[in-house]
PDB file of C-alpha atoms in Angstrom:
ATOM      1  CA  UNK A   1      13.872   9.704  -9.522  1.00 69.00           C
ATOM      2  CA  UNK A   2      17.092  11.179 -11.411  1.00 79.00           C
ATOM      3  CA  UNK A   3      14.756  11.529 -14.528  1.00 85.00           C
ATOM      4  CA  UNK A   4      12.040  13.594 -12.432  1.00 82.00           C
ATOM      5  CA  UNK A   5      14.592  15.405 -10.381  1.00 84.00           C
ATOM      6  CA  UNK A   6      16.112  16.584 -13.713  1.00 89.00           C
ATOM      7  CA  UNK A   7      12.720  17.493 -15.411  1.00 93.00           C
ATOM      8  CA  UNK A   8      11.622  19.286 -11.783  1.00 91.00           C
ATOM      9  CA  UNK A   9      14.821  21.155 -11.839  1.00 92.00           C
ATOM     10  CA  UNK A  10      14.630  22.221 -15.792  1.00 94.00           C
ATOM     11  CA  UNK A  11      10.976  23.321 -15.039  1.00 96.00           C
ATOM     12  CA  UNK A  12      11.389  25.628 -12.296  1.00 95.00           C
ATOM     13  CA  UNK A  13      14.801  26.843 -13.918  1.00 94.00           C
ATOM     14  CA  UNK A  14      12.573  28.012 -16.767  1.00 94.00           C
ATOM     15  CA  UNK A  15       9.910  29.143 -14.777  1.00 95.00           C
ATOM     16  CA  UNK A  16      12.533  31.300 -12.615  1.00 95.00           C
ATOM     17  CA  UNK A  17      13.984  32.472 -15.530  1.00 94.00           C
ATOM     18  CA  UNK A  18      10.791  34.205 -17.117  1.00 95.00           C
ATOM     19  CA  UNK A  19      10.632  36.281 -13.721  1.00 95.00           C
ATOM     20  CA  UNK A  20      13.521  38.351 -14.735  1.00 93.00           C
ATOM     21  CA  UNK A  21      14.391  38.311 -11.307  1.00 93.00           C
ATOM     22  CA  UNK A  22      18.074  39.903 -10.236  1.00 93.00           C
ATOM     23  CA  UNK A  23      18.477  37.348  -7.293  1.00 95.00           C
ATOM     24  CA  UNK A  24      19.737  33.476  -7.999  1.00 93.00           C
ATOM     25  CA  UNK A  25      17.730  30.096  -7.423  1.00 93.00           C
ATOM     26  CA  UNK A  26      19.582  26.615  -6.693  1.00 91.00           C
ATOM     27  CA  UNK A  27      17.602  23.609  -6.825  1.00 89.00           C
ATOM     28  CA  UNK A  28      18.457  20.951  -4.301  1.00 86.00           C
ATOM     29  CA  UNK A  29      16.788  17.714  -2.922  1.00 81.00           C
ATOM     30  CA  UNK A  30      17.689  16.381   0.378  1.00 75.00           C
ATOM     31  CA  UNK A  31      17.991  12.791  -0.693  1.00 71.00           C
ATOM     32  CA  UNK A  32      17.481  10.238  -3.082  1.00 69.00           C
ATOM     33  CA  UNK A  33      13.651   9.411  -3.624  1.00 66.00           C
ATOM     34  CA  UNK A  34      11.951   5.937  -4.203  1.00 66.00           C
ATOM     35  CA  UNK A  35      10.305   4.722  -6.905  1.00 70.00           C
ATOM     36  CA  UNK A  36       6.771   5.447  -6.703  1.00 69.00           C
ATOM     37  CA  UNK A  37       4.729   1.793  -5.982  1.00 70.00           C
ATOM     38  CA  UNK A  38       2.461   0.528  -8.426  1.00 73.00           C
ATOM     39  CA  UNK A  39       0.961  -2.875  -8.397  1.00 77.00           C
ATOM     40  CA  UNK A  40      -1.502  -4.854 -10.578  1.00 82.00           C
ATOM     41  CA  UNK A  41      -4.948  -3.548 -10.170  1.00 85.00           C
ATOM     42  CA  UNK A  42      -6.279  -6.969 -11.581  1.00 87.00           C
ATOM     43  CA  UNK A  43      -4.839  -8.828  -8.321  1.00 87.00           C
ATOM     44  CA  UNK A  44      -6.760 -10.142  -5.993  1.00 89.00           C
ATOM     45  CA  UNK A  45      -5.518  -7.555  -3.156  1.00 89.00           C
ATOM     46  CA  UNK A  46      -6.691  -5.074  -5.440  1.00 89.00           C
ATOM     47  CA  UNK A  47      -9.786  -5.886  -6.004  1.00 92.00           C
ATOM     48  CA  UNK A  48     -10.737  -6.353  -3.011  1.00 93.00           C
ATOM     49  CA  UNK A  49      -9.618  -3.083  -1.570  1.00 92.00           C
ATOM     50  CA  UNK A  50     -11.237  -1.399  -4.728  1.00 92.00           C
ATOM     51  CA  UNK A  51     -14.529  -3.044  -3.343  1.00 93.00           C
ATOM     52  CA  UNK A  52     -13.972  -2.426   0.437  1.00 93.00           C
ATOM     53  CA  UNK A  53     -13.223   1.074  -0.746  1.00 92.00           C
ATOM     54  CA  UNK A  54     -16.513   1.216  -2.198  1.00 92.00           C
ATOM     55  CA  UNK A  55     -18.173  -0.222   0.632  1.00 91.00           C
ATOM     56  CA  UNK A  56     -16.971   2.345   3.055  1.00 92.00           C
ATOM     57  CA  UNK A  57     -16.361   5.682   1.130  1.00 90.00           C
ATOM     58  CA  UNK A  58     -18.878   5.117  -1.447  1.00 90.00           C
ATOM     59  CA  UNK A  59     -17.176   6.050  -4.465  1.00 89.00           C
ATOM     60  CA  UNK A  60     -15.140   3.964  -6.845  1.00 88.00           C
ATOM     61  CA  UNK A  61     -11.065   4.623  -5.940  1.00 87.00           C
ATOM     62  CA  UNK A  62      -8.688   6.026  -8.205  1.00 83.00           C
ATOM     63  CA  UNK A  63      -5.569   3.969  -8.601  1.00 79.00           C
ATOM     64  CA  UNK A  64      -2.913   6.332  -7.675  1.00 77.00           C
ATOM     65  CA  UNK A  65       1.140   5.548  -8.207  1.00 69.00           C
ATOM     66  CA  UNK A  66       2.289   6.277  -4.346  1.00 66.00           C
ATOM     67  CA  UNK A  67       4.201   4.834  -1.291  1.00 61.00           C
ATOM     68  CA  UNK A  68       7.402   6.895  -2.115  1.00 61.00           C
ATOM     69  CA  UNK A  69       7.993   7.049   1.380  1.00 66.00           C
ATOM     70  CA  UNK A  70       7.113   3.470   2.126  1.00 76.00           C
ATOM     71  CA  UNK A  71      10.213   1.943   0.187  1.00 74.00           C
ATOM     72  CA  UNK A  72       9.443  -1.382   2.060  1.00 80.00           C
ATOM     73  CA  UNK A  73       6.389  -1.504  -0.209  1.00 79.00           C
ATOM     74  CA  UNK A  74       8.498  -1.940  -3.166  1.00 79.00           C
ATOM     75  CA  UNK A  75      10.741  -4.450  -1.109  1.00 81.00           C
ATOM     76  CA  UNK A  76       8.317  -6.610  -0.459  1.00 82.00           C
ATOM     77  CA  UNK A  77       6.634  -6.205  -4.391  1.00 80.00           C
ATOM     78  CA  UNK A  78       9.981  -7.220  -5.638  1.00 82.00           C
ATOM     79  CA  UNK A  79       9.777 -11.089  -3.480  1.00 85.00           C
ATOM     80  CA  UNK A  80       6.634 -11.283  -5.884  1.00 82.00           C
ATOM     81  CA  UNK A  81       4.192 -10.815  -3.135  1.00 82.00           C
ATOM     82  CA  UNK A  82       1.133  -8.598  -4.161  1.00 86.00           C
ATOM     83  CA  UNK A  83       1.083  -5.259  -1.753  1.00 86.00           C
ATOM     84  CA  UNK A  84      -1.675  -3.069  -1.177  1.00 86.00           C
ATOM     85  CA  UNK A  85      -1.845   0.434   0.399  1.00 84.00           C
ATOM     86  CA  UNK A  86      -4.921   1.145   1.709  1.00 85.00           C
ATOM     87  CA  UNK A  87      -6.587   4.808   2.148  1.00 78.00           C
ATOM     88  CA  UNK A  88      -6.658   5.772   5.459  1.00 86.00           C
ATOM     89  CA  UNK A  89      -5.303   9.338   5.823  1.00 83.00           C
ATOM     90  CA  UNK A  90      -5.498  12.904   4.313  1.00 83.00           C
ATOM     91  CA  UNK A  91      -2.980  14.698   2.353  1.00 79.00           C
ATOM     92  CA  UNK A  92      -2.910  17.166   5.225  1.00 84.00           C
ATOM     93  CA  UNK A  93      -1.940  15.073   7.911  1.00 86.00           C
ATOM     94  CA  UNK A  94       1.795  16.280   7.900  1.00 82.00           C
ATOM     95  CA  UNK A  95       2.976  12.695   6.939  1.00 77.00           C
ATOM     96  CA  UNK A  96       6.218  12.012   9.090  1.00 77.00           C
ATOM     97  CA  UNK A  97       6.110  15.591  10.353  1.00 80.00           C
ATOM     98  CA  UNK A  98       6.257  16.944  13.661  1.00 85.00           C
ATOM     99  CA  UNK A  99       2.882  17.317  13.770  1.00 86.00           C
ATOM    100  CA  UNK A 100       1.317  14.456  11.920  1.00 88.00           C
ATOM    101  CA  UNK A 101      -1.868  14.032  12.507  1.00 90.00           C
ATOM    102  CA  UNK A 102      -5.097  11.550  11.471  1.00 90.00           C
ATOM    103  CA  UNK A 103      -8.243  13.144  12.011  1.00 90.00           C
ATOM    104  CA  UNK A 104     -11.254  10.888  14.222  1.00 91.00           C
ATOM    105  CA  UNK A 105     -13.141  10.269  11.401  1.00 90.00           C
ATOM    106  CA  UNK A 106     -10.318   8.869   8.961  1.00 90.00           C
ATOM    107  CA  UNK A 107      -9.100   6.343  11.938  1.00 92.00           C
ATOM    108  CA  UNK A 108     -12.855   5.093  12.314  1.00 93.00           C
ATOM    109  CA  UNK A 109     -13.227   5.243   8.401  1.00 92.00           C
ATOM    110  CA  UNK A 110      -9.838   2.951   8.075  1.00 93.00           C
ATOM    111  CA  UNK A 111     -11.053   0.854  10.962  1.00 94.00           C
ATOM    112  CA  UNK A 112     -14.034   0.091   8.697  1.00 94.00           C
ATOM    113  CA  UNK A 113     -11.897  -0.223   5.514  1.00 94.00           C
ATOM    114  CA  UNK A 114      -9.718  -3.034   7.145  1.00 95.00           C
ATOM    115  CA  UNK A 115     -12.555  -4.751   7.777  1.00 94.00           C
ATOM    116  CA  UNK A 116     -14.054  -4.403   4.845  1.00 94.00           C
ATOM    117  CA  UNK A 117     -10.710  -5.195   2.766  1.00 94.00           C
ATOM    118  CA  UNK A 118     -10.486  -8.815   4.933  1.00 94.00           C
ATOM    119  CA  UNK A 119     -13.990  -9.419   4.020  1.00 94.00           C
ATOM    120  CA  UNK A 120     -13.734  -8.974   0.509  1.00 93.00           C
ATOM    121  CA  UNK A 121     -10.507 -11.037   0.514  1.00 93.00           C
ATOM    122  CA  UNK A 122     -11.756 -13.656   2.205  1.00 92.00           C
ATOM    123  CA  UNK A 123     -14.612 -13.781  -0.221  1.00 91.00           C
ATOM    124  CA  UNK A 124     -12.648 -13.733  -3.367  1.00 87.00           C
ATOM    125  CA  UNK A 125     -10.458 -16.476  -1.800  1.00 80.00           C
ATOM    126  CA  UNK A 126     -13.742 -18.544  -1.355  1.00 73.00           C
ATOM    127  CA  UNK A 127     -14.432 -18.480  -5.482  1.00 74.00           C
ATOM    128  CA  UNK A 128     -10.756 -19.922  -5.691  1.00 61.00           C
ATOM    129  CA  UNK A 129      -9.968 -23.283  -6.272  1.00 58.00           C
ATOM    130  CA  UNK A 130      -8.459 -24.946  -2.863  1.00 53.00           C
ATOM    131  CA  UNK A 131      -4.780 -25.216  -2.731  1.00 49.00           C
ATOM    132  CA  UNK A 132      -3.383 -28.556  -3.039  1.00 45.00           C
ATOM    133  CA  UNK A 133      -2.540 -28.628   0.493  1.00 42.00           C
ATOM    134  CA  UNK A 134      -5.852 -28.165   1.171  1.00 41.00           C
ATOM    135  CA  UNK A 135      -7.534 -31.255  -0.668  1.00 42.00           C
ATOM    136  CA  UNK A 136      -4.825 -33.708   0.377  1.00 42.00           C
ATOM    137  CA  UNK A 137      -4.962 -32.399   3.571  1.00 40.00           C
ATOM    138  CA  UNK A 138      -2.962 -35.088   6.275  1.00 42.00           C
ATOM    139  CA  UNK A 139      -5.187 -35.677   9.740  1.00 45.00           C
ATOM    140  CA  UNK A 140      -3.537 -33.514  12.485  1.00 43.00           C
ATOM    141  CA  UNK A 141      -1.806 -34.789  15.098  1.00 47.00           C
ATOM    142  CA  UNK A 142      -2.875 -32.383  17.593  1.00 47.00           C
ATOM    143  CA  UNK A 143       0.455 -30.580  18.400  1.00 48.00           C
ATOM    144  CA  UNK A 144      -0.189 -28.695  21.452  1.00 46.00           C
ATOM    145  CA  UNK A 145       2.144 -26.086  20.797  1.00 43.00           C
ATOM    146  CA  UNK A 146      -0.477 -24.184  18.316  1.00 41.00           C
ATOM    147  CA  UNK A 147      -3.952 -23.641  17.989  1.00 42.00           C
ATOM    148  CA  UNK A 148      -6.191 -25.816  15.706  1.00 44.00           C
ATOM    149  CA  UNK A 149      -5.934 -24.105  11.777  1.00 47.00           C
ATOM    150  CA  UNK A 150      -2.434 -23.420  12.552  1.00 46.00           C
ATOM    151  CA  UNK A 151       0.923 -24.907  11.241  1.00 51.00           C
ATOM    152  CA  UNK A 152       3.613 -25.598  13.504  1.00 50.00           C
ATOM    153  CA  UNK A 153       7.015 -25.660  12.987  1.00 52.00           C
ATOM    154  CA  UNK A 154       7.014 -29.805  13.424  1.00 53.00           C
ATOM    155  CA  UNK A 155       5.663 -30.512   9.698  1.00 54.00           C
ATOM    156  CA  UNK A 156       3.835 -33.266  11.366  1.00 52.00           C
ATOM    157  CA  UNK A 157       0.556 -31.084  11.639  1.00 46.00           C
TER     158      UNK A 157
END
């Protein structure tokens, strides 16, 4: 972010100097920006999200680096987890502003996108070899604390 800030400041000052204005210009930032989020476009999450995007919006997605206002995405990625951000809003939605909004069409398409993503992700899992824990699964003892299919804290299920 510091390098980008310096480049933007240099550009703005250079453009302002060409105006020959008697006014002064000062470029300030209102804090430190977060690094842009970027993941592996060949990752299972990204591939499922790309197929879901094509299904809902009918276009191949552009993989752009974004998420500067979502620093937790970088934090999760730094732990080694795969993170993908799904496009739901528009650029004019006023993100984080007092007049933030989302169009009804984007809201509905966002629901469709999430459903398509989960479906595509599940289908991609069916093509992977089963994890060792599933191939060597122990019989469930029927712990009443959790529903069937979920692990409980006792470790015996």
